[in-house]
mmCIF file of N, CA and C in Angstrom:
data_model
loop_
_atom_site.group_PDB
_atom_site.id
_atom_site.type_symbol
_atom_site.label_atom_id
_atom_site.label_comp_id
_atom_site.label_asym_id
_atom_site.label_seq_id
_atom_site.Cartn_x
_atom_site.Cartn_y
_atom_site.Cartn_z
ATOM 1 N N MET A 1 -140.079 -51.997 35.665
ATOM 2 C CA MET A 1 -140.188 -53.529 35.964
ATOM 3 C C MET A 1 -139.466 -53.831 37.281
ATOM 4 N N ALA A 2 -140.182 -54.623 38.129
ATOM 5 C CA ALA A 2 -139.567 -54.914 39.505
ATOM 6 C C ALA A 2 -138.339 -55.769 39.464
ATOM 7 N N LYS A 3 -137.515 -55.609 40.411
ATOM 8 C CA LYS A 3 -136.133 -56.269 40.418
ATOM 9 C C LYS A 3 -136.536 -57.619 41.058
ATOM 10 N N LEU A 4 -136.078 -58.884 40.493
ATOM 11 C CA LEU A 4 -136.387 -60.026 41.000
ATOM 12 C C LEU A 4 -135.308 -60.524 42.049
ATOM 13 N N ASP A 5 -135.747 -61.346 42.913
ATOM 14 C CA ASP A 5 -134.860 -61.817 44.127
ATOM 15 C C ASP A 5 -133.907 -62.834 43.774
ATOM 16 N N PHE A 6 -134.086 -63.420 42.619
ATOM 17 C CA PHE A 6 -133.208 -64.442 42.211
ATOM 18 C C PHE A 6 -132.852 -64.327 40.810
ATOM 19 N N ASP A 7 -131.752 -64.973 40.331
ATOM 20 C CA ASP A 7 -131.240 -64.885 38.896
ATOM 21 C C ASP A 7 -132.150 -66.025 38.120
ATOM 22 N N LEU A 8 -132.678 -65.635 36.940
ATOM 23 C CA LEU A 8 -133.442 -66.428 36.163
ATOM 24 C C LEU A 8 -132.629 -67.475 35.567
ATOM 25 N N LYS A 9 -131.418 -67.383 35.226
ATOM 26 C CA LYS A 9 -130.637 -68.492 34.843
ATOM 27 C C LYS A 9 -130.196 -69.563 35.751
ATOM 28 N N GLU A 10 -130.046 -69.188 37.038
ATOM 29 C CA GLU A 10 -129.624 -70.069 38.051
ATOM 30 C C GLU A 10 -130.843 -71.077 38.539
ATOM 31 N N GLY A 11 -130.605 -72.170 38.221
ATOM 32 C CA GLY A 11 -131.642 -73.099 38.647
ATOM 33 C C GLY A 11 -132.789 -73.255 37.538
ATOM 34 N N ALA A 12 -132.485 -72.710 36.364
ATOM 35 C CA ALA A 12 -133.479 -72.601 35.363
ATOM 36 C C ALA A 12 -133.969 -74.154 34.791
ATOM 37 N N PHE A 13 -132.889 -75.029 34.803
ATOM 38 C CA PHE A 13 -133.371 -76.362 34.289
ATOM 39 C C PHE A 13 -134.129 -77.087 35.335
ATOM 40 N N THR A 14 -133.702 -76.888 36.590
ATOM 41 C CA THR A 14 -134.447 -77.584 37.614
ATOM 42 C C THR A 14 -135.968 -77.082 37.695
ATOM 43 N N ARG A 15 -136.104 -75.857 37.601
ATOM 44 C CA ARG A 15 -137.309 -75.153 37.665
ATOM 45 C C ARG A 15 -138.147 -75.805 36.311
ATOM 46 N N MET A 16 -137.582 -75.892 35.312
ATOM 47 C CA MET A 16 -138.071 -76.445 33.986
ATOM 48 C C MET A 16 -138.571 -77.843 34.231
ATOM 49 N N SER A 17 -137.822 -78.569 34.889
ATOM 50 C CA SER A 17 -138.149 -79.998 35.168
ATOM 51 C C SER A 17 -139.277 -80.140 35.968
ATOM 52 N N LYS A 18 -139.283 -79.215 37.125
ATOM 53 C CA LYS A 18 -140.579 -79.387 38.026
ATOM 54 C C LYS A 18 -141.824 -78.925 37.331
ATOM 55 N N GLU A 19 -141.720 -77.859 36.344
ATOM 56 C CA GLU A 19 -142.809 -77.451 35.676
ATOM 57 C C GLU A 19 -143.369 -78.546 34.584
ATOM 58 N N LYS A 20 -142.490 -79.363 34.162
ATOM 59 C CA LYS A 20 -142.833 -80.241 33.108
ATOM 60 C C LYS A 20 -143.284 -81.713 33.787
ATOM 61 N N GLY A 21 -143.310 -81.642 35.169
ATOM 62 C CA GLY A 21 -143.734 -82.816 35.842
ATOM 63 C C GLY A 21 -142.786 -83.812 36.355
ATOM 64 N N TYR A 22 -141.497 -83.479 36.151
ATOM 65 C CA TYR A 22 -140.479 -84.428 36.616
ATOM 66 C C TYR A 22 -139.966 -84.219 38.058
ATOM 67 N N GLY A 23 -140.655 -83.333 38.716
ATOM 68 C CA GLY A 23 -140.182 -83.296 40.177
ATOM 69 C C GLY A 23 -138.686 -82.681 40.215
ATOM 70 N N ASN A 24 -137.972 -83.273 41.060
ATOM 71 C CA ASN A 24 -136.542 -82.919 41.341
ATOM 72 C C ASN A 24 -135.594 -83.861 40.360
ATOM 73 N N ASN A 25 -136.261 -84.737 39.624
ATOM 74 C CA ASN A 25 -135.445 -85.727 38.814
ATOM 75 C C ASN A 25 -134.971 -85.134 37.557
ATOM 76 N N VAL A 26 -133.828 -84.284 37.774
ATOM 77 C CA VAL A 26 -133.393 -83.547 36.518
ATOM 78 C C VAL A 26 -132.673 -84.443 35.624
ATOM 79 N N GLN A 27 -131.960 -85.511 36.159
ATOM 80 C CA GLN A 27 -131.190 -86.222 35.201
ATOM 81 C C GLN A 27 -132.167 -87.101 34.381
ATOM 82 N N LYS A 28 -133.410 -87.446 34.833
ATOM 83 C CA LYS A 28 -134.328 -88.091 34.033
ATOM 84 C C LYS A 28 -134.869 -87.269 33.014
ATOM 85 N N PHE A 29 -135.045 -86.014 33.406
ATOM 86 C CA PHE A 29 -135.634 -84.982 32.403
ATOM 87 C C PHE A 29 -134.616 -84.756 31.359
ATOM 88 N N ALA A 30 -133.447 -84.557 31.656
ATOM 89 C CA ALA A 30 -132.305 -84.420 30.670
ATOM 90 C C ALA A 30 -132.083 -85.589 29.669
ATOM 91 N N SER A 31 -132.281 -86.810 30.271
ATOM 92 C CA SER A 31 -132.132 -87.942 29.398
ATOM 93 C C SER A 31 -133.385 -87.961 28.449
ATOM 94 N N ASP A 32 -134.548 -87.738 28.863
ATOM 95 C CA ASP A 32 -135.690 -87.854 28.038
ATOM 96 C C ASP A 32 -135.538 -86.698 27.011
ATOM 97 N N ILE A 33 -135.068 -85.575 27.292
ATOM 98 C CA ILE A 33 -135.020 -84.410 26.163
ATOM 99 C C ILE A 33 -133.896 -84.961 25.091
ATOM 100 N N MET A 34 -132.791 -85.415 25.475
ATOM 101 C CA MET A 34 -131.758 -85.931 24.602
ATOM 102 C C MET A 34 -132.284 -87.185 23.694
ATOM 103 N N ARG A 35 -133.047 -88.025 24.399
ATOM 104 C CA ARG A 35 -133.616 -89.228 23.745
ATOM 105 C C ARG A 35 -134.661 -88.792 22.753
ATOM 106 N N LEU A 36 -135.547 -87.761 23.125
ATOM 107 C CA LEU A 36 -136.759 -87.444 22.248
ATOM 108 C C LEU A 36 -136.533 -86.226 21.407
ATOM 109 N N LYS A 37 -135.258 -85.533 21.430
ATOM 110 C CA LYS A 37 -135.208 -84.281 20.838
ATOM 111 C C LYS A 37 -135.668 -84.137 19.152
ATOM 112 N N ASP A 38 -135.267 -85.376 18.610
ATOM 113 C CA ASP A 38 -135.787 -85.580 17.210
ATOM 114 C C ASP A 38 -137.143 -85.479 17.000
ATOM 115 N N LYS A 39 -137.937 -86.120 17.866
ATOM 116 C CA LYS A 39 -139.417 -86.154 17.723
ATOM 117 C C LYS A 39 -139.984 -84.780 18.133
ATOM 118 N N GLY A 40 -139.351 -84.095 18.952
ATOM 119 C CA GLY A 40 -139.644 -82.605 19.294
ATOM 120 C C GLY A 40 -140.653 -82.501 20.527
ATOM 121 N N LYS A 41 -141.047 -83.634 20.972
ATOM 122 C CA LYS A 41 -142.060 -83.500 22.087
ATOM 123 C C LYS A 41 -141.532 -84.434 23.264
ATOM 124 N N LEU A 42 -141.893 -84.072 24.553
ATOM 125 C CA LEU A 42 -141.821 -85.092 25.711
ATOM 126 C C LEU A 42 -142.931 -85.843 25.822
ATOM 127 N N PRO A 43 -142.779 -86.992 26.731
ATOM 128 C CA PRO A 43 -143.935 -88.005 26.728
ATOM 129 C C PRO A 43 -145.236 -87.299 27.080
ATOM 130 N N ASN A 44 -145.196 -86.353 27.901
ATOM 131 C CA ASN A 44 -146.346 -85.506 28.380
ATOM 132 C C ASN A 44 -146.905 -84.462 27.351
ATOM 133 N N GLY A 45 -146.296 -84.453 26.220
ATOM 134 C CA GLY A 45 -146.823 -83.632 25.133
ATOM 135 C C GLY A 45 -146.246 -82.234 25.028
ATOM 136 N N LYS A 46 -145.370 -81.918 26.014
ATOM 137 C CA LYS A 46 -144.739 -80.547 25.958
ATOM 138 C C LYS A 46 -143.502 -80.546 24.761
ATOM 139 N N ARG A 47 -143.503 -79.403 24.121
ATOM 140 C CA ARG A 47 -142.486 -79.260 23.037
ATOM 141 C C ARG A 47 -141.086 -79.150 23.650
ATOM 142 N N ILE A 48 -140.112 -79.590 22.917
ATOM 143 C CA ILE A 48 -138.649 -79.424 23.257
ATOM 144 C C ILE A 48 -138.055 -78.410 22.395
ATOM 145 N N THR A 49 -137.546 -77.538 23.037
ATOM 146 C CA THR A 49 -136.994 -76.161 22.375
ATOM 147 C C THR A 49 -135.501 -76.463 22.269
ATOM 148 N N PRO A 50 -134.836 -75.706 21.333
ATOM 149 C CA PRO A 50 -133.347 -75.632 21.189
ATOM 150 C C PRO A 50 -132.654 -75.309 22.577
ATOM 151 N N LEU A 51 -133.281 -74.324 23.261
ATOM 152 C CA LEU A 51 -132.596 -74.131 24.742
ATOM 153 C C LEU A 51 -132.798 -75.165 25.584
ATOM 154 N N MET A 52 -133.833 -75.960 25.572
ATOM 155 C CA MET A 52 -133.949 -77.166 26.442
ATOM 156 C C MET A 52 -132.872 -78.173 26.136
ATOM 157 N N VAL A 53 -132.614 -78.216 24.790
ATOM 158 C CA VAL A 53 -131.749 -79.427 24.331
ATOM 159 C C VAL A 53 -130.217 -78.815 24.776
ATOM 160 N N LYS A 54 -130.017 -77.611 24.591
ATOM 161 C CA LYS A 54 -128.714 -77.092 25.160
ATOM 162 C C LYS A 54 -128.491 -77.306 26.677
ATOM 163 N N ARG A 55 -129.512 -77.030 27.469
ATOM 164 C CA ARG A 55 -129.395 -77.141 28.862
ATOM 165 C C ARG A 55 -129.251 -78.633 29.330
ATOM 166 N N ALA A 56 -130.011 -79.526 28.593
ATOM 167 C CA ALA A 56 -130.033 -80.937 28.837
ATOM 168 C C ALA A 56 -128.638 -81.499 28.406
ATOM 169 N N ASN A 57 -127.974 -81.018 27.434
ATOM 170 C CA ASN A 57 -126.716 -81.566 26.980
ATOM 171 C C ASN A 57 -125.786 -81.203 28.100
ATOM 172 N N PHE A 58 -125.773 -80.002 28.695
ATOM 173 C CA PHE A 58 -124.947 -79.701 29.927
ATOM 174 C C PHE A 58 -125.108 -80.583 31.021
ATOM 175 N N VAL A 59 -126.300 -80.970 31.262
ATOM 176 C CA VAL A 59 -126.595 -81.800 32.450
ATOM 177 C C VAL A 59 -126.107 -83.188 32.289
ATOM 178 N N VAL A 60 -126.206 -83.570 31.099
ATOM 179 C CA VAL A 60 -125.671 -85.062 30.645
ATOM 180 C C VAL A 60 -124.195 -85.047 30.775
ATOM 181 N N ASN A 61 -123.591 -83.952 30.268
ATOM 182 C CA ASN A 61 -122.042 -83.845 30.369
ATOM 183 C C ASN A 61 -121.524 -83.671 31.769
ATOM 184 N N ALA A 62 -122.304 -82.963 32.546
ATOM 185 C CA ALA A 62 -122.027 -82.703 33.878
ATOM 186 C C ALA A 62 -121.831 -83.970 34.698
ATOM 187 N N ARG A 63 -122.565 -84.999 34.301
ATOM 188 C CA ARG A 63 -122.512 -86.397 35.012
ATOM 189 C C ARG A 63 -120.910 -86.802 34.971
ATOM 190 N N LYS A 64 -120.232 -86.455 33.898
ATOM 191 C CA LYS A 64 -118.790 -86.898 33.680
ATOM 192 C C LYS A 64 -117.830 -86.046 34.522
ATOM 193 N N PHE A 65 -118.269 -84.832 34.960
ATOM 194 C CA PHE A 65 -117.309 -84.136 35.670
ATOM 195 C C PHE A 65 -116.703 -84.886 36.976
ATOM 196 N N LYS A 66 -115.380 -84.533 36.931
ATOM 197 C CA LYS A 66 -114.548 -85.243 38.075
ATOM 198 C C LYS A 66 -114.787 -84.540 39.394
ATOM 199 N N LYS A 67 -114.986 -85.194 40.379
ATOM 200 C CA LYS A 67 -115.294 -84.754 41.752
ATOM 201 C C LYS A 67 -113.965 -84.757 42.570
ATOM 202 N N LYS A 68 -113.528 -83.639 43.218
ATOM 203 C CA LYS A 68 -112.332 -83.697 43.857
ATOM 204 C C LYS A 68 -112.387 -83.876 45.401
#
């Protein structure tokens, strides 16, 4: 298997938001996931996986991080 030029985990949520049609609006993507996780689908019909919920939760909590 060929070695990748980038880490698959770094920027994974941003890549996911672009693939799902949210562009660079990661905050909106995270909010939609947290709001619709009980339904199991995003407005565009894509499934919400447990890993997506985990990553979205981090994004929502990261809004509260203190900036120094």
